[in-house]
XYZ file of C-alpha atoms in Angstrom:
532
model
C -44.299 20.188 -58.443
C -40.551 21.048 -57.944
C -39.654 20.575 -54.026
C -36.812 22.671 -53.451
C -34.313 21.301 -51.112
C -33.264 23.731 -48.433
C -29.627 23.049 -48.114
C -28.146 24.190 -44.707
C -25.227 26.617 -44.291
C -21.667 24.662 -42.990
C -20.864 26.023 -39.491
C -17.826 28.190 -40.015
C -14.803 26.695 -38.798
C -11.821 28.537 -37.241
C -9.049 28.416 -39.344
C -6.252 26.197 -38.281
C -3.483 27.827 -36.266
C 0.202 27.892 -38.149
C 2.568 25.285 -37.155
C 5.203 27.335 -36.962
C 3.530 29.871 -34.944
C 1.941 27.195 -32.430
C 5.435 26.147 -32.231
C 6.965 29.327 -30.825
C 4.286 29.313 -28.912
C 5.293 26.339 -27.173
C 9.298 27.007 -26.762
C 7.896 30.269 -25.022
C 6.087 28.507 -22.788
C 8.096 26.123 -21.978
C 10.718 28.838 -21.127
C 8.457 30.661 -19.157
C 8.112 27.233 -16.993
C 11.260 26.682 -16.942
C 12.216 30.191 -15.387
C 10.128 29.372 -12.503
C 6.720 31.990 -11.373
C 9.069 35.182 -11.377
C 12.879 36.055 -11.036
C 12.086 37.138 -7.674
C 11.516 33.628 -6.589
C 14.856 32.422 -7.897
C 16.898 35.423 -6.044
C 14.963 34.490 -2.837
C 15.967 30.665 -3.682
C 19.650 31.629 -4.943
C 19.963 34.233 -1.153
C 19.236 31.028 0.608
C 22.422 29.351 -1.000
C 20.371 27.064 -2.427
C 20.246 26.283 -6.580
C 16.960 25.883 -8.020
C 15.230 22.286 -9.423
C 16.731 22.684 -13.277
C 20.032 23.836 -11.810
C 20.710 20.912 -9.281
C 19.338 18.179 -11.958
C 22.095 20.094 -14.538
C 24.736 19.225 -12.325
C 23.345 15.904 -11.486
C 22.739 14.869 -15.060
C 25.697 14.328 -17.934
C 25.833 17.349 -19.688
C 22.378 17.793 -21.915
C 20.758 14.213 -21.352
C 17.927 15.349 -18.885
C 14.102 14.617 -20.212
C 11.632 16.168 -18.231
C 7.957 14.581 -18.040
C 4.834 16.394 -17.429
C 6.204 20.023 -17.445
C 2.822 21.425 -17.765
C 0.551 19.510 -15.534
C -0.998 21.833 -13.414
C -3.405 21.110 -10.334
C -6.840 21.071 -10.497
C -7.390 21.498 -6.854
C -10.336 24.352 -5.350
C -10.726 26.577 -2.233
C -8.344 28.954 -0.317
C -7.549 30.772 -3.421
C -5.764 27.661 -5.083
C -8.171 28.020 -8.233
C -6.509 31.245 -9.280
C -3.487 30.242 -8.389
C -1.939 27.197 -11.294
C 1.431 27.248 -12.226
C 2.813 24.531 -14.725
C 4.727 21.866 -13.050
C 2.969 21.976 -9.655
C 6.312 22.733 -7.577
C 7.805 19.023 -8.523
C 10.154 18.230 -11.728
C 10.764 14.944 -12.974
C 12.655 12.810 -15.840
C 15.351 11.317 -16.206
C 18.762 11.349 -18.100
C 22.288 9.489 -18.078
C 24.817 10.126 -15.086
C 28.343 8.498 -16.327
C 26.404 7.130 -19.175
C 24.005 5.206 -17.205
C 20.163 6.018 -17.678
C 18.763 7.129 -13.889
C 15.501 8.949 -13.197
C 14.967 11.609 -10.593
C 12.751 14.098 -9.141
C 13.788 17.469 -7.804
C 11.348 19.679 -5.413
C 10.843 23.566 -7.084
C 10.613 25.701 -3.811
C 9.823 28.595 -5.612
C 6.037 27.258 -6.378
C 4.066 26.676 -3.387
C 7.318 26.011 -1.466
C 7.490 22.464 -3.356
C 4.670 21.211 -1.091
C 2.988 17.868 -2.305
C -1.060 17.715 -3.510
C -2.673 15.707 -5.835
C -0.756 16.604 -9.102
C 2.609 16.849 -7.651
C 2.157 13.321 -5.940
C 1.301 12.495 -9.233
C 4.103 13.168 -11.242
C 6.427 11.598 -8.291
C 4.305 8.698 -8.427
C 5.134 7.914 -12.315
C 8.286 8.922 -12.060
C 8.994 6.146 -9.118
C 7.163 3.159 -11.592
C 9.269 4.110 -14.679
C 12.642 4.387 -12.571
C 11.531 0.415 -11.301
C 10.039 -0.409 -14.870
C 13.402 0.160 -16.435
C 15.113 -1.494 -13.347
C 16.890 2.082 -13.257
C 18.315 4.164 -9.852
C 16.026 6.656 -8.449
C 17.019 9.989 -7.250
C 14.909 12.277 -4.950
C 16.530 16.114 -4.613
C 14.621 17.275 -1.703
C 13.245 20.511 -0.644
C 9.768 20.760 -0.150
C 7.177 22.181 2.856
C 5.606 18.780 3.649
C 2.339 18.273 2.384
C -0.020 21.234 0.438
C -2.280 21.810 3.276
C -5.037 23.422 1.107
C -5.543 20.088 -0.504
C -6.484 18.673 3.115
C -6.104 14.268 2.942
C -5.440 13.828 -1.022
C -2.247 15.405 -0.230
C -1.576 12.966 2.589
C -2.754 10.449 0.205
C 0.045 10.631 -2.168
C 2.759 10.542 0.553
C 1.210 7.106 1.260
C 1.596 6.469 -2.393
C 5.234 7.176 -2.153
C 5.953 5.376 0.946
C 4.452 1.596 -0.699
C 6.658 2.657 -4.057
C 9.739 3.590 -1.631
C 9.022 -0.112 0.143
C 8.105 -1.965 -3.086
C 11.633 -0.668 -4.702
C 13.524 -1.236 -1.918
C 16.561 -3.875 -2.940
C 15.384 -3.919 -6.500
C 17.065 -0.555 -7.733
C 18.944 2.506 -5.669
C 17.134 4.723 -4.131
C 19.038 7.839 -3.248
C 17.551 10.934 -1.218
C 19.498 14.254 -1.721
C 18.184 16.995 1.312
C 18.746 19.833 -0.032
C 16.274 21.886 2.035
C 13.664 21.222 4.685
C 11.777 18.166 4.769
C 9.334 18.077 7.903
C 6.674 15.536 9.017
C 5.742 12.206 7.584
C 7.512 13.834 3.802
C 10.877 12.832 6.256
C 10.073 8.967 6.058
C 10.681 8.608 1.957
C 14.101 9.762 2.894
C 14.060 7.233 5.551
C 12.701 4.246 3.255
C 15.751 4.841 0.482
C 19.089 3.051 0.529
C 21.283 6.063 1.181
C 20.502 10.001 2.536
C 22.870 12.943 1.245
C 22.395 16.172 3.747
C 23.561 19.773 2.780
C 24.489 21.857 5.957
C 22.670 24.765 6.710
C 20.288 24.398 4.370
C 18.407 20.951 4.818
C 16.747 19.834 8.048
C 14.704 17.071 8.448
C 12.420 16.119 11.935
C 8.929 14.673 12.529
C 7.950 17.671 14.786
C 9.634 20.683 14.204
C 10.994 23.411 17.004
C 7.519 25.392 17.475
C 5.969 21.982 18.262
C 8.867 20.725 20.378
C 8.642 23.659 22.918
C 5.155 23.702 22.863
C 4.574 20.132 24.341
C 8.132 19.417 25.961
C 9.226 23.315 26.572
C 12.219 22.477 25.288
C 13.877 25.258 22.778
C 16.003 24.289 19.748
C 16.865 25.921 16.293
C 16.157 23.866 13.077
C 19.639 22.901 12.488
C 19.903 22.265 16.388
C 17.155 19.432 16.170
C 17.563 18.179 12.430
C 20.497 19.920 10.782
C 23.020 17.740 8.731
C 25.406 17.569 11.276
C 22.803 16.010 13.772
C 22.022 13.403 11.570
C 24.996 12.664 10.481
C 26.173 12.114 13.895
C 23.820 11.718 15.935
C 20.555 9.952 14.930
C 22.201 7.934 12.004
C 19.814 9.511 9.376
C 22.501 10.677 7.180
C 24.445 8.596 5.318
C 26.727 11.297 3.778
C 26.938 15.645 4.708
C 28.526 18.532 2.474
C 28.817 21.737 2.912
C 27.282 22.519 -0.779
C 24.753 21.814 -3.269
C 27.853 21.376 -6.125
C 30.379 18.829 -3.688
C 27.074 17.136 -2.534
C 25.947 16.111 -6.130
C 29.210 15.349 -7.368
C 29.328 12.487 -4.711
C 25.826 11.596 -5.836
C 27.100 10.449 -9.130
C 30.370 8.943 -7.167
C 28.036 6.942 -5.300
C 26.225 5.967 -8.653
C 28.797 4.693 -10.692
C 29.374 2.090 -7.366
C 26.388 0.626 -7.775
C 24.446 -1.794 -10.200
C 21.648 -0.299 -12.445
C 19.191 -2.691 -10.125
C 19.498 -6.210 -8.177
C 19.678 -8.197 -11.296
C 23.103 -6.773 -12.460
C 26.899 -6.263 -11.244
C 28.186 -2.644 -10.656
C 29.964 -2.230 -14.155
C 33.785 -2.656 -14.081
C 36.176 0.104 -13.888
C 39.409 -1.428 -14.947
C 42.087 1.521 -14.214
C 46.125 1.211 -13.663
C 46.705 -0.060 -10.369
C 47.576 -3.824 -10.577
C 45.345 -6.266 -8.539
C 48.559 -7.980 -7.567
C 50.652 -4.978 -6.169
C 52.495 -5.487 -3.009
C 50.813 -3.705 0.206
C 54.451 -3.928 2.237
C 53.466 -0.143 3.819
C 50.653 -2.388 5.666
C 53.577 -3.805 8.367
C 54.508 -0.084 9.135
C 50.420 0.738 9.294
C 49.258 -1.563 11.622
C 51.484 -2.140 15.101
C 51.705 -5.694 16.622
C 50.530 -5.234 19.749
C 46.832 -5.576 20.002
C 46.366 -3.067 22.766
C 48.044 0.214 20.301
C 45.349 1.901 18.202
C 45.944 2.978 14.668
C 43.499 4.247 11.796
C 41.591 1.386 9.899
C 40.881 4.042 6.710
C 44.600 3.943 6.083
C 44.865 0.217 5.377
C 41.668 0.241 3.288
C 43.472 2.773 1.441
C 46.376 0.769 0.955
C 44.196 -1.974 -0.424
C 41.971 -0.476 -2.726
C 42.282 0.764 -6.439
C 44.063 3.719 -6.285
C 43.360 4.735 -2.382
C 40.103 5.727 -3.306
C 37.037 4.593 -1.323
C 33.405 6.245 -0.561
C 33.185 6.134 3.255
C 29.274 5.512 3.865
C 27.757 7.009 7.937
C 31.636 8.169 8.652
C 30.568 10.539 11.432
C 28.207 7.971 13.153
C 29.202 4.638 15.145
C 33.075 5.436 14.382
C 33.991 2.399 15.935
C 33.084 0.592 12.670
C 33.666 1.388 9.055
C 32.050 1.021 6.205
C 33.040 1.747 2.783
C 32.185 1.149 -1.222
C 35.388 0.716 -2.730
C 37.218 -1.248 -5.894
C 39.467 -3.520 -6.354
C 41.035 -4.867 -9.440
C 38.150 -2.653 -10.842
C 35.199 -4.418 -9.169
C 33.090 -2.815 -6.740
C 33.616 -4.428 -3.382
C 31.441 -3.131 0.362
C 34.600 -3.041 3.410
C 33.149 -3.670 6.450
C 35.904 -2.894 9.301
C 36.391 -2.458 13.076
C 38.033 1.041 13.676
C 40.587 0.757 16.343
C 41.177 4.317 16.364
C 37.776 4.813 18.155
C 36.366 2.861 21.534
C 39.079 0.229 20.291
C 36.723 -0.275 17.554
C 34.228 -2.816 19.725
C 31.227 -2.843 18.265
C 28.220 -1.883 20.296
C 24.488 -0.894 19.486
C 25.267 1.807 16.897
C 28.355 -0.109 15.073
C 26.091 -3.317 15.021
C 23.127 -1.660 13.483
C 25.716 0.601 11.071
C 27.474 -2.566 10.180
C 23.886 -4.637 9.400
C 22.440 -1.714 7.204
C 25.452 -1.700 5.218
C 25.680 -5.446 4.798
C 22.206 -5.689 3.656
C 22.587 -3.135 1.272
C 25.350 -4.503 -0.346
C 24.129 -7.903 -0.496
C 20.419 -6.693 -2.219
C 23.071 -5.406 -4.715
C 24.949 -8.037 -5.754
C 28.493 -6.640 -3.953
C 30.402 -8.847 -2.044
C 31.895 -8.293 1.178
C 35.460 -7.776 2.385
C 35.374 -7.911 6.301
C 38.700 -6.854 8.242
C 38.447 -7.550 11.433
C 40.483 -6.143 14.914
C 37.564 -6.569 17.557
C 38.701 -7.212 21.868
C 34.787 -8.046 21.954
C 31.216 -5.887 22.554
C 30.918 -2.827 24.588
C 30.397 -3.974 28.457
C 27.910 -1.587 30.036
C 24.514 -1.225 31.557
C 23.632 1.417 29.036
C 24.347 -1.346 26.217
C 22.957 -4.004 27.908
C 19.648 -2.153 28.895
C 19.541 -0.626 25.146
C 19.336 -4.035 23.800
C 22.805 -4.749 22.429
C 21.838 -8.347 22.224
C 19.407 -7.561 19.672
C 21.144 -5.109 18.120
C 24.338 -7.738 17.892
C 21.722 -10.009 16.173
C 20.833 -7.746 13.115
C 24.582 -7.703 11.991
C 24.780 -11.640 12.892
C 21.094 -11.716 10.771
C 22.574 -9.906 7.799
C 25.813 -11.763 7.361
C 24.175 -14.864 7.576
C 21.514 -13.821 5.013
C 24.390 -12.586 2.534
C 24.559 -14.554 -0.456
C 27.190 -12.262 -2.349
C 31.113 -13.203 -2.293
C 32.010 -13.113 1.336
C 35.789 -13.048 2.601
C 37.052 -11.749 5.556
C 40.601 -11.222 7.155
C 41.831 -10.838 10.982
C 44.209 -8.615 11.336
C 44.915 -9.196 15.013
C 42.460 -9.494 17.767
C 39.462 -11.359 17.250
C 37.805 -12.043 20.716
C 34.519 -14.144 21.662
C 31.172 -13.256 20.226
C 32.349 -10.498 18.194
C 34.845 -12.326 16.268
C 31.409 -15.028 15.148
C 29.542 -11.665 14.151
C 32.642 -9.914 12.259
C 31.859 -12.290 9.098
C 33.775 -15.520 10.546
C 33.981 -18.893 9.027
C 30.995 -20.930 10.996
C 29.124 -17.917 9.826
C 29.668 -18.712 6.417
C 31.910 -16.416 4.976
C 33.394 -17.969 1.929
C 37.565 -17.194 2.731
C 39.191 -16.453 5.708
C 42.362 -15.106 6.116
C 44.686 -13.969 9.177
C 47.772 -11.989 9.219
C 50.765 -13.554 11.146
C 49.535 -10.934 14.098
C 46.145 -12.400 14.459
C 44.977 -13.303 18.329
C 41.896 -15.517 17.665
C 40.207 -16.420 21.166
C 36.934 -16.671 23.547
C 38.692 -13.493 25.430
C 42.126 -11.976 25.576
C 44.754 -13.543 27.686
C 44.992 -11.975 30.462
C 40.725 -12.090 31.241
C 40.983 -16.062 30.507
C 43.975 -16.652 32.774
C 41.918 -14.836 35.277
C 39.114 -17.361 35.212
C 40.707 -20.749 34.214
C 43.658 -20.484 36.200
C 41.815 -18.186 39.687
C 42.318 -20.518 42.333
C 45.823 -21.113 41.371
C 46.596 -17.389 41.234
C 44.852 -16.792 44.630
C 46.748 -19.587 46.814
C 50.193 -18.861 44.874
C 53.209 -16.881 47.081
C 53.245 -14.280 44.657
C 50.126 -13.780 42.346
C 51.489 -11.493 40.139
C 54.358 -13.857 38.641
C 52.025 -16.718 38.484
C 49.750 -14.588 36.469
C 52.043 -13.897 34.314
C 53.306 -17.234 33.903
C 49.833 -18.782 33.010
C 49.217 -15.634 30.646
C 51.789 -17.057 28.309
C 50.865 -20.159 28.841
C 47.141 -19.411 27.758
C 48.860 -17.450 24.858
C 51.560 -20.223 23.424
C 48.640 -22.962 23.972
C 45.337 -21.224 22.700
C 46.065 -17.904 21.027
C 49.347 -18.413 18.943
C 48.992 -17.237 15.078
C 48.431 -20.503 13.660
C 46.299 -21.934 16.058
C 43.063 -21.171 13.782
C 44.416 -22.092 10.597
C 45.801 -25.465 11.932
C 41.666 -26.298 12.934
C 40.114 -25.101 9.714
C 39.045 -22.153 11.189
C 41.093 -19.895 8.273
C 41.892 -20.696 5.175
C 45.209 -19.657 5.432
C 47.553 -16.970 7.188
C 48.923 -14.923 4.620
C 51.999 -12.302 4.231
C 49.982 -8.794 5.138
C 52.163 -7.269 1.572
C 49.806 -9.868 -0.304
C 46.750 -8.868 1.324
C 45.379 -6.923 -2.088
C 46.733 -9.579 -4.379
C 45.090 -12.967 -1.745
C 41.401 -10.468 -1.886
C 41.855 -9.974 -5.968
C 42.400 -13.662 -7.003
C 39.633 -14.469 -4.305
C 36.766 -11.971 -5.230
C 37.611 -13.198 -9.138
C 36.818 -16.994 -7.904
C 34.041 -16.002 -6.164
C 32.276 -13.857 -9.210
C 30.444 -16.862 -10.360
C 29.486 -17.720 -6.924
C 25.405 -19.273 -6.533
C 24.087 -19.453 -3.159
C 20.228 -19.931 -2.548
C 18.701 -19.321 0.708
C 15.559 -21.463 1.792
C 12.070 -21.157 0.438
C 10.440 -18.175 2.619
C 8.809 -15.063 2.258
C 11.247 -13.521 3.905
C 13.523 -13.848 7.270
C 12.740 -12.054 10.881
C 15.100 -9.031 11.456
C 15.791 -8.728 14.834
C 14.437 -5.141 16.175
């Protein structure tokens, strides 16, 4: 008997799609996301004066290097009508590309798709971007303008702001972080911005605050605009947020990559060199005509880091907040260098609570970086007060006396002319461990200026004199010849040396290039107490 063999029937098979069509199919696509959800969106975004995501990272980015990541993820969240509602990207770009030739990643809010609020997917995407950018020991930049978190998505949208926050925390001092504002940024979204090394603001446009207005009246009854309560100008002034304010999108990302080329790739490397024409051992003469002898005149400290630095160029970092100090990236004989300096121009640059904490931020920041330190110090002492005192300008003091002593990078500093009592330790002195000290031939090293210590060494001879006023005057140059003449530091160790003030860019030059080599370990710990 034949057995016939029922043979079953192949399941037809669609046929495979053309490559060349699936192709096109793609480039549209990937246009359409790129466009954004509709061209109304972008004229909303472009009325605001604001650019969109792909616009700002075009102008961050050299010309054509930008790689985007994860263009099409979408969110898979449910409920309030979010299922219907999917665009690609989920409101947050990301990638990375070369700025001055240097690889740096970045994320940039889209406010046109669900007002670049953060759930799952958009956390997401910030989240890998933030390990790659530390993987490759590569800056990170954040362009920021974003509703807060996607309430629809309830706690997993508060979940991956806590994500960001430990990746903010676990970065910090291993690469830049940089935070661009660029638009709101309300509620606990403000403390990435917080966590990074250095906050760009745009006026008008960005705001950041905890609470905003609505909520501020509500429970204090007090009424305030946006701007009014966390504008640019109020952080840059004010609160100490802002590290840097423009009054557009184009200036404020052109400083971005200013900023950029300052700074190291990460903590294991040295800003690269930028050897241009201005000799490390030119003459500063115009310093003498600068800076007046007498202690007690005022003139501006930006001018004679001008005069010092390559070319006059310098990147003042918090110049509208705590005036009284300044601090600046700048290069000399190429190398990036952080200028810490009193400002006599302002409060007769003393520090007080908001200089010290300025000045400690700044010298952390450029020690977790590898840049050393150029201190020039003009200081008559702290800022006497109740309000000081009360606000805790002893602790305060202590974080900049914390940070200096925690450097490790090159450290020199130079006295200009005053350098009185406690302030003088803090300003980067010698027992602190600064590596060179200089003074110019003007320089009034003391406990307290002359006249205050005549006052209380010599008091009981002043009182019972005839005629007070000579003898006070007589003991005041006294105090001066014996205790505060130019060399009376140097000839105790105290400086290295008191130098011509026309060498003063030549002295810092040969100094910094002895000092590039420099090794300094600090003890075994996990890590030191700030003072708070």
């Amino acid at each position: 008997m034949t057995i016939l063999q029922e043979t079953a029937t192949p399941p037809l098979t669609p046929p495979r799609p053309d490559l060349g069509r699936a192709t096109d199919e793609l480039h549209r696509l990937k246009e359409e996301v790129g466009r954004g959800p509709d061209a109304a969106a972008t004229r909303r975004q472009h009325a605001k004066g604001k650019l969109t995501a792909h616009e700002r990272l075009e102008l961050l980015f050299d010309e054509g290097t930008f790689t985007e990541l994860e263009p099409l993820r979408r969110h898979r969240a449910t409920g309030f009508g979010l299922e219907s509602r999917k665009p690609h990207g989920d409101g947050v770009i990301i990638g990375w590309g070369l700025v001055h030739g240097r690889t740096v990643f970045a994320y940039a809010h889209d406010f046109r798709v669900f007002a670049g609020a953060l759930g799952e997917a958009h956390a997401a995407k910030v989240h890998k971007v933030m390990d790659l950018a530390e993987a490759s020991g590569a800056p990170l930049v954040s362009l920021n303008d974003g509703a807060g978190a996607r309430i629809q998505e309830g706690v997993t949208a508060l979940a991956g702001y806590g994500g960001i926050f430990r990746r903010n925390v676990r970065a910090s001092g291993v690469i830049p972080q940089i935070s661009v504002m660029l638009g709101p940024c309300a509620g606990g979204a403000a403390y990435s911005p917080a966590l990074t090394d250095f906050v760009f603001m745009v006026r008008e446009t960005a705001q950041m605050f905890i609470t905003g207005p609505d909520v501020v009246q509500a429970v204090t009854g007090e009424q305030i605009t946006h701007n009014g309560l966390g504008g640019a100008d109020v952080h840059a002034e004010t609160s100490g947020v802002a590290h840097f304010v423009f009054d557009d999108e184009a200036a404020c990302l052109d400083e971005v990559r200013w900023l950029l080329s300052l700074l190291p790739r990460n903590n294991r490397e040295l800003a690269a060199p930028v050897r241009g024409e201005d000799p490390a051992d030119r003459r500063t003469d115009a310093l003498t005509g600068l800076v007046p002898a007498d202690p007690g005149r005022a003139y501006d400290m930006r001018a004679v880091i001008e005069e010092i630095v390559d070319d006059g160029e310098y990147l003042e970092v918090h110049e509208g907040w705590a005036r009284n100090v300044v601090c600046a990236l700048a290069r000399i004989d190429g190398r990036t260098v952080g200028v810490i300096a009193n400002q006599p121009n302002t409060l007769a640059g003393v520090l007080d609570i908001h200089a010290s904490e300025k000045a400690a931020r700044f010298v952390t920041t450029c020690d977790a970086f590898n840049i050393p330190l150029v201190t020039l110090v003009d200081v008559p002492g702290f800022l006497p007060g109740v309000d000081q005192e009360h606000g805790g300008i002893i602790r305060h003091g202590a974080k900049l006396l914390h940070a200096y002593c925690n450097a490790t990078v090159p450290r020199i500093s130079i006295v200009l002319r005053k350098a009185y009592g406690g302030a003088y330790i803090v300003m980067d002195s010698r027992s602190i461990g600064a590596d060179l000290s200089f003074a110019w031939p003007t320089n009034e090293i003391a406990v307290m200026g002359a006249e205050g210590a005549a006052n209380v060494v010599f008091r009981r001879e002043i009182a019972a004199s005839p005629d007070p006023d000579a003898t006070r005057e007589r003991l005041v140059k006294e105090y001066k010849s014996e205790l505060m003449h130019p060399y009376y530091a140097a000839e105790r160790g105290l400086v290295d040396d008191v130098i011509d003030p026309g060498d003063t860019r030549r002295v810092l030059a040969r100094s910094l290039a002895m000092l590039r080599e420099k090794k300094a370990d600090l003890p075994d710990r996990k890590h030191g107490i700030v003072p708070t």
